[in-house]
PDB file of C-alpha atoms in Angstrom:
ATOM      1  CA  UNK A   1      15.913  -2.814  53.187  1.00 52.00           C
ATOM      2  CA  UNK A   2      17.731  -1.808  50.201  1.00 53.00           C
ATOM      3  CA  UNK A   3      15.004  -4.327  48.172  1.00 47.00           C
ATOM      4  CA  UNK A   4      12.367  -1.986  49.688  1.00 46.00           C
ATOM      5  CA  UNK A   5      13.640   0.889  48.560  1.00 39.00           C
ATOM      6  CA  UNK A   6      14.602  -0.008  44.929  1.00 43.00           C
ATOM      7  CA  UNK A   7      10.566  -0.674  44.724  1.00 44.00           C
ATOM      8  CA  UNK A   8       9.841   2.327  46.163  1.00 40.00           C
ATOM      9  CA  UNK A   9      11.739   3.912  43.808  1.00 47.00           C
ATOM     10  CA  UNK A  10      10.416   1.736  40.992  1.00 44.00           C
ATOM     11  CA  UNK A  11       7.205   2.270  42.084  1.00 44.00           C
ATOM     12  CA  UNK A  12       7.426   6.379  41.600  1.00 47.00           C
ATOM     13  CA  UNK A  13       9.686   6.499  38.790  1.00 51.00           C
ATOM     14  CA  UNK A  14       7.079   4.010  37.161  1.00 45.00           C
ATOM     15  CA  UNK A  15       4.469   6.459  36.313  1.00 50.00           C
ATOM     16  CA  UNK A  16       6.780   9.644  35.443  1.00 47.00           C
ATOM     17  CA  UNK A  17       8.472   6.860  32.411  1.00 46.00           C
ATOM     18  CA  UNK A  18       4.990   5.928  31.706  1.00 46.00           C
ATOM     19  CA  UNK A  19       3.591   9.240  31.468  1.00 51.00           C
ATOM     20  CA  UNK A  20       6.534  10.452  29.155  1.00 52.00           C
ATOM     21  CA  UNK A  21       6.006   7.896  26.791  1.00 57.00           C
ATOM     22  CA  UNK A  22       2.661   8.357  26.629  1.00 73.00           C
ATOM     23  CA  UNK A  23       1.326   9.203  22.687  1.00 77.00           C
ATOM     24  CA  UNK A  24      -1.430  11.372  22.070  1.00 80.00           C
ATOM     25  CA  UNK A  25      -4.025  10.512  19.373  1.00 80.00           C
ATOM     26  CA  UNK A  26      -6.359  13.402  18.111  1.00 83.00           C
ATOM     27  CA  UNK A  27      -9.339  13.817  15.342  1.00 84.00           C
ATOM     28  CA  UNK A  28     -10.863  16.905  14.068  1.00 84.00           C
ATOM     29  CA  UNK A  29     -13.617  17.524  12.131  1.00 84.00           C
ATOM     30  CA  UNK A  30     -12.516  20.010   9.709  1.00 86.00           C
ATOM     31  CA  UNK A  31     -15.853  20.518   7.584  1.00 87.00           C
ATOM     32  CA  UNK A  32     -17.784  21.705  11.149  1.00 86.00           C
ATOM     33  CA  UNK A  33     -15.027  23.922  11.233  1.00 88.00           C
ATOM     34  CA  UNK A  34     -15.107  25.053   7.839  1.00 88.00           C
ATOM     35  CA  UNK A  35     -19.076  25.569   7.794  1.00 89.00           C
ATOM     36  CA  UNK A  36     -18.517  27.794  10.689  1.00 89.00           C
ATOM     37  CA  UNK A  37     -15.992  30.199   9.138  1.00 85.00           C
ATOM     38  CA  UNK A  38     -17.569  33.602   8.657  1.00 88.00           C
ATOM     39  CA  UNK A  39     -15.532  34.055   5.746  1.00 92.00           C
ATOM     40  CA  UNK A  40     -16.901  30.930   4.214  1.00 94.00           C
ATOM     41  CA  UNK A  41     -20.194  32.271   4.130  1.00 94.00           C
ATOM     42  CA  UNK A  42     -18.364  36.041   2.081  1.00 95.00           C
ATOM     43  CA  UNK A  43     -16.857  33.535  -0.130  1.00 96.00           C
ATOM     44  CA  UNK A  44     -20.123  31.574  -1.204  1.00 96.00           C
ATOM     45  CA  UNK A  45     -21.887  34.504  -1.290  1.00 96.00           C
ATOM     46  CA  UNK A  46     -19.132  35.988  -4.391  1.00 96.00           C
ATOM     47  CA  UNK A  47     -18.961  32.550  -5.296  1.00 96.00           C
ATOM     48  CA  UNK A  48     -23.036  32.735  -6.297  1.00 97.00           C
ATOM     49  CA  UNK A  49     -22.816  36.559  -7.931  1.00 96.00           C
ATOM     50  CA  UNK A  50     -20.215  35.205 -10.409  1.00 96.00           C
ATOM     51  CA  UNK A  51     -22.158  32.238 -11.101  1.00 96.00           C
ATOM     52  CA  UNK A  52     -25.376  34.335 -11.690  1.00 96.00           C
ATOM     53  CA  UNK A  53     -23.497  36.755 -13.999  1.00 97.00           C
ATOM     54  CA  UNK A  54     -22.841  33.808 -15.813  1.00 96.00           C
ATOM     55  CA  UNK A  55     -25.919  32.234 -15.980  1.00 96.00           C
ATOM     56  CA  UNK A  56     -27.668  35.632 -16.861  1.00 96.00           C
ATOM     57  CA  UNK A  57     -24.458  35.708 -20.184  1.00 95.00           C
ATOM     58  CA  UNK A  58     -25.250  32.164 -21.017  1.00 94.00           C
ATOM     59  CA  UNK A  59     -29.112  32.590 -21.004  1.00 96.00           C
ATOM     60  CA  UNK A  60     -28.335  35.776 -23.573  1.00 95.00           C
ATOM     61  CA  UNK A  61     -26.390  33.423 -25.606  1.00 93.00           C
ATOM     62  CA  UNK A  62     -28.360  30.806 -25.735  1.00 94.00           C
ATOM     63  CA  UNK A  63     -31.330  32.857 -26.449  1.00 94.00           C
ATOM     64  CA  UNK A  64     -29.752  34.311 -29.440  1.00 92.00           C
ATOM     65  CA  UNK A  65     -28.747  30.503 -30.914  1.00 92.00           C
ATOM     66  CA  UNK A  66     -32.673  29.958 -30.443  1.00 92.00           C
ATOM     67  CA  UNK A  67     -33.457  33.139 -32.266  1.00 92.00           C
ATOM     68  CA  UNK A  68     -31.399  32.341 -34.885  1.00 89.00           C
ATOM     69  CA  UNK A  69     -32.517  28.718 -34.974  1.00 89.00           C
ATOM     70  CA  UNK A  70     -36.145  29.391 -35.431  1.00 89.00           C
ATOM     71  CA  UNK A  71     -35.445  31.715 -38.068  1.00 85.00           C
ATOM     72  CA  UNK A  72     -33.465  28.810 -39.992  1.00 83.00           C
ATOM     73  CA  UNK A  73     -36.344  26.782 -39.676  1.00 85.00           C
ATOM     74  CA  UNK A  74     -38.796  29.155 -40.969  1.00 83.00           C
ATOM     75  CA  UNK A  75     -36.026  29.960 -43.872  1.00 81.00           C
ATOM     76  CA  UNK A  76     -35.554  26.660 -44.436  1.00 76.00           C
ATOM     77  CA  UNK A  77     -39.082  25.781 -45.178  1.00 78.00           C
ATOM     78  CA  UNK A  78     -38.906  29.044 -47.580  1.00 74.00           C
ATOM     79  CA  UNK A  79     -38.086  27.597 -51.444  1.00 76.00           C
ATOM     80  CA  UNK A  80     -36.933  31.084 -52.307  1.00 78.00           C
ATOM     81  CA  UNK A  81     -34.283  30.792 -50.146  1.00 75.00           C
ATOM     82  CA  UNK A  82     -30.944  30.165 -52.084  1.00 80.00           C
ATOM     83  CA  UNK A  83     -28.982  27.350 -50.577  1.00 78.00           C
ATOM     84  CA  UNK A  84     -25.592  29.324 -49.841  1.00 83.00           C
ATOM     85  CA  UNK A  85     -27.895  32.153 -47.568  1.00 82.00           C
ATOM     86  CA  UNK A  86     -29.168  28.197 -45.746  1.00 81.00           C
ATOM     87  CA  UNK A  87     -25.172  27.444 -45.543  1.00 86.00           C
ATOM     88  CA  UNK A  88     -24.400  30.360 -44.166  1.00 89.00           C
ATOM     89  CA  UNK A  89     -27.204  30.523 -41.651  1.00 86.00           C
ATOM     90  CA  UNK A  90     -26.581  26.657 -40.911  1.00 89.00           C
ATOM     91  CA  UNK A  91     -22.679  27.892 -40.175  1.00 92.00           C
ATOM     92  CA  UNK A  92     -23.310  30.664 -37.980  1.00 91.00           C
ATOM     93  CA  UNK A  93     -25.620  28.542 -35.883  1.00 91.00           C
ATOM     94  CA  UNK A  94     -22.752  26.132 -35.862  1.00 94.00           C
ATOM     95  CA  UNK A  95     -20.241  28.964 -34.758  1.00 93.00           C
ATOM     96  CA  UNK A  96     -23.260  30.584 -32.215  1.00 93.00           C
ATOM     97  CA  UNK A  97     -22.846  26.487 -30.772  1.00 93.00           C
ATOM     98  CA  UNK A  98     -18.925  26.811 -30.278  1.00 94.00           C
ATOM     99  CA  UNK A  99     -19.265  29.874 -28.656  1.00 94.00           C
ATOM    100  CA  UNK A 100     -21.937  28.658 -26.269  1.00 94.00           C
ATOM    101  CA  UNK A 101     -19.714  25.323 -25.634  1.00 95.00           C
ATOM    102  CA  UNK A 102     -16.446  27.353 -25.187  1.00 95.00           C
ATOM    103  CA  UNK A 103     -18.199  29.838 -23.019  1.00 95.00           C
ATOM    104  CA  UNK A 104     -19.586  26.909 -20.326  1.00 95.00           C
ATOM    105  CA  UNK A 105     -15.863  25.251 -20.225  1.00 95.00           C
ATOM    106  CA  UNK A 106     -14.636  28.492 -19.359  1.00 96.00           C
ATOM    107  CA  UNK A 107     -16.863  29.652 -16.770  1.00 96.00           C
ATOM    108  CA  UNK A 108     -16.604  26.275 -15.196  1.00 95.00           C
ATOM    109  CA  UNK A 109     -12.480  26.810 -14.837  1.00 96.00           C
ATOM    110  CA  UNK A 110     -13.461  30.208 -13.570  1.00 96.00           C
ATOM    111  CA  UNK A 111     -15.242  29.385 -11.240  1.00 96.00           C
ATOM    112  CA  UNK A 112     -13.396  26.348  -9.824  1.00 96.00           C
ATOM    113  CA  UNK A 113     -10.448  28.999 -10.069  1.00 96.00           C
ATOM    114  CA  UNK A 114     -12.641  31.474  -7.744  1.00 96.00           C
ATOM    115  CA  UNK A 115     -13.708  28.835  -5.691  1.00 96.00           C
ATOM    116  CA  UNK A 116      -9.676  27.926  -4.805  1.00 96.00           C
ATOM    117  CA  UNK A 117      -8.989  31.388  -4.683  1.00 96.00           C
ATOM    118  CA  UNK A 118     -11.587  32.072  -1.909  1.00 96.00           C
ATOM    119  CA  UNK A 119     -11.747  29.272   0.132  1.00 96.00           C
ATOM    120  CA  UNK A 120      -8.169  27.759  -0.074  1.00 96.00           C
ATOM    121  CA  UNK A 121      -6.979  30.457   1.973  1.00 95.00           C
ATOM    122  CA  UNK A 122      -9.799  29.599   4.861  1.00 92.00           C
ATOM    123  CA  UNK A 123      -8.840  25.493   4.500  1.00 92.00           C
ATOM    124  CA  UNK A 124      -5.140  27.008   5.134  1.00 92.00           C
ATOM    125  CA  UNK A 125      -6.104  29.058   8.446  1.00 89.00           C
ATOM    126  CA  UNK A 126      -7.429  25.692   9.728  1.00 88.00           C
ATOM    127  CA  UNK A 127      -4.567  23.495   9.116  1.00 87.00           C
ATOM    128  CA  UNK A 128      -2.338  26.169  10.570  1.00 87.00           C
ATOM    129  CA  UNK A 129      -4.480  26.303  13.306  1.00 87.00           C
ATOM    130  CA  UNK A 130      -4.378  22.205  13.762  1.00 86.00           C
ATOM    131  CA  UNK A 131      -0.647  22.027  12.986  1.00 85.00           C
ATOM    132  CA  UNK A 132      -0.393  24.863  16.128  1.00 87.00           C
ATOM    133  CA  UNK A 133      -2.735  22.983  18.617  1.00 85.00           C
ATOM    134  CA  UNK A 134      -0.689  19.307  17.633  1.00 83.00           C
ATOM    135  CA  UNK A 135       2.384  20.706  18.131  1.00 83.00           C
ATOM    136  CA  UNK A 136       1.441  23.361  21.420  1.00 82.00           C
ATOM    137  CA  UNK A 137      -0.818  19.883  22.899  1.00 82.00           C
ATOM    138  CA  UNK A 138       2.014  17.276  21.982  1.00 83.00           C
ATOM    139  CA  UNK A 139      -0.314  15.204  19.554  1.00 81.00           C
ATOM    140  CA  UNK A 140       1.695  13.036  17.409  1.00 82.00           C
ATOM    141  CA  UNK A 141      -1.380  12.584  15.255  1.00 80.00           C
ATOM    142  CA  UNK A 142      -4.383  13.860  14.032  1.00 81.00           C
ATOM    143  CA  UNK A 143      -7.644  12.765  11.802  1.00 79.00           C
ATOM    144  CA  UNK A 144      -9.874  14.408  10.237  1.00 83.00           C
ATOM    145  CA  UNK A 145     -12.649  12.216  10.263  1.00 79.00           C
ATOM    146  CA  UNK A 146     -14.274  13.157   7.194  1.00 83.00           C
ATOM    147  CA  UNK A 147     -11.256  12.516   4.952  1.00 82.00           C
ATOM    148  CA  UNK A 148      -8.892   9.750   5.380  1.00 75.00           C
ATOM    149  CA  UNK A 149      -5.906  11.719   5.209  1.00 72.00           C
ATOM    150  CA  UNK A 150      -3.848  12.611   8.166  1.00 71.00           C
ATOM    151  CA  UNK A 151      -4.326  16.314   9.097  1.00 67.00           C
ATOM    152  CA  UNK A 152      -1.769  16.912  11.490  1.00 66.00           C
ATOM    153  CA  UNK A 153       1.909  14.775  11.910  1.00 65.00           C
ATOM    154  CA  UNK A 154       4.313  15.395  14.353  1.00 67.00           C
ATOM    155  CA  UNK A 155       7.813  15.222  14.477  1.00 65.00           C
ATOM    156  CA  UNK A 156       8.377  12.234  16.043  1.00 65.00           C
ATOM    157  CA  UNK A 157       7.421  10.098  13.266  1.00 60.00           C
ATOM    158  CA  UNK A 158      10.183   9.492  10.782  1.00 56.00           C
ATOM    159  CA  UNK A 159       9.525  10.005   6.864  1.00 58.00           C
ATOM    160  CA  UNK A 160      10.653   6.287   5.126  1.00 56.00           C
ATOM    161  CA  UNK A 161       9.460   7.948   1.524  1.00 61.00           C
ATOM    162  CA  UNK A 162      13.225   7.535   0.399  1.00 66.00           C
ATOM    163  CA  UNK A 163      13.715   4.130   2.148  1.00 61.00           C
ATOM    164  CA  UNK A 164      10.746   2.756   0.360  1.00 58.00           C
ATOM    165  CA  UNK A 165      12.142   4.439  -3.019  1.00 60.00           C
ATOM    166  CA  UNK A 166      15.522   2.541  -2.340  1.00 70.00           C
ATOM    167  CA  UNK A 167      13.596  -0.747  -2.080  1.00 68.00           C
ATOM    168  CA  UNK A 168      11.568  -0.429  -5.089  1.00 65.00           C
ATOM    169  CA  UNK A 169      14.933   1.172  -7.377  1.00 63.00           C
ATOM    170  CA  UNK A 170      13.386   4.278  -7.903  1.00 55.00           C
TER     171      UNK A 170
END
């Protein structure tokens, strides 16, 4: 009788263990999510304006460099033309060049500045918003599936970052 009973008992208990030890496994795709943001579509759109505004300087500058380039060539062909005026036209075109080159790099970090600016805060929202739903659901981990980092870790798992350090000496 008493044999019975223990596998009764087994028998319910069983499930309750099972169920507690259960670990949850989650993926996300975080780029649908993104591309459905409303402020990712505000973003792009200030995103664009800045890059036109450049675009509309850098077709002024480069417009000038041609201006001045043509009229080097037609000077140059020109015998008259005293060859410290051709120097000096030849080094302005040079320095019109610089300008044009330091302009692009710096619109470039502008705009990958502007870029962060705007839409880091929106990739933020949805890792809080992960990091809430794996912690409120009990996930112990989540994937993104289009990157192969891990976007959500919970606190069960145990950082070994200074074990590993103490193995390699570091």
């Amino acid at each position: 009788m008493i044999k019975k009973l223990m596998i009764v008992m087994a028998l319910v208990i069983m499930p309750v263990c099972m169920q507690a030890q259960q670990v949850k496994f989650g993926k996300v795709n975080k780029l649908e999510i993104f591309n459905m943001m409303p402020e990712k579509a505000i973003a792009e759109k200030q995103l664009q304006d800045l890059s036109d505004q450049y675009k509309a300087e850098l077709k002024m500058l480069q417009d000038e460099f041609n201006r001045k380039y043509s009229d080097f060539q037609a000077m140059n062909l020109d015998n008259k033309t005293a060859g410290t005026i051709k120097e000096r036209r030849m080094q302005e075109l040079q320095e019109n060049n610089d300008k044009i080159e330091l302009f692009m790099k710096n619109t470039s970090e502008d705009l990958r500045n502007k870029e962060a600016e705007l839409l880091d805060p929106i990739r933020k929202r949805i890792d809080d918003a992960i990091k809430i739903i794996g912690e409120e659901q009990g996930f112990m981990l989540i994937y993104d599936v289009n990157e192969p980092g891990v976007a959500f870790l919970g606190p069960q798992f145990e950082d070994i970052t200074s074990l590993v350090k103490l193995q390699l000496g570091l």
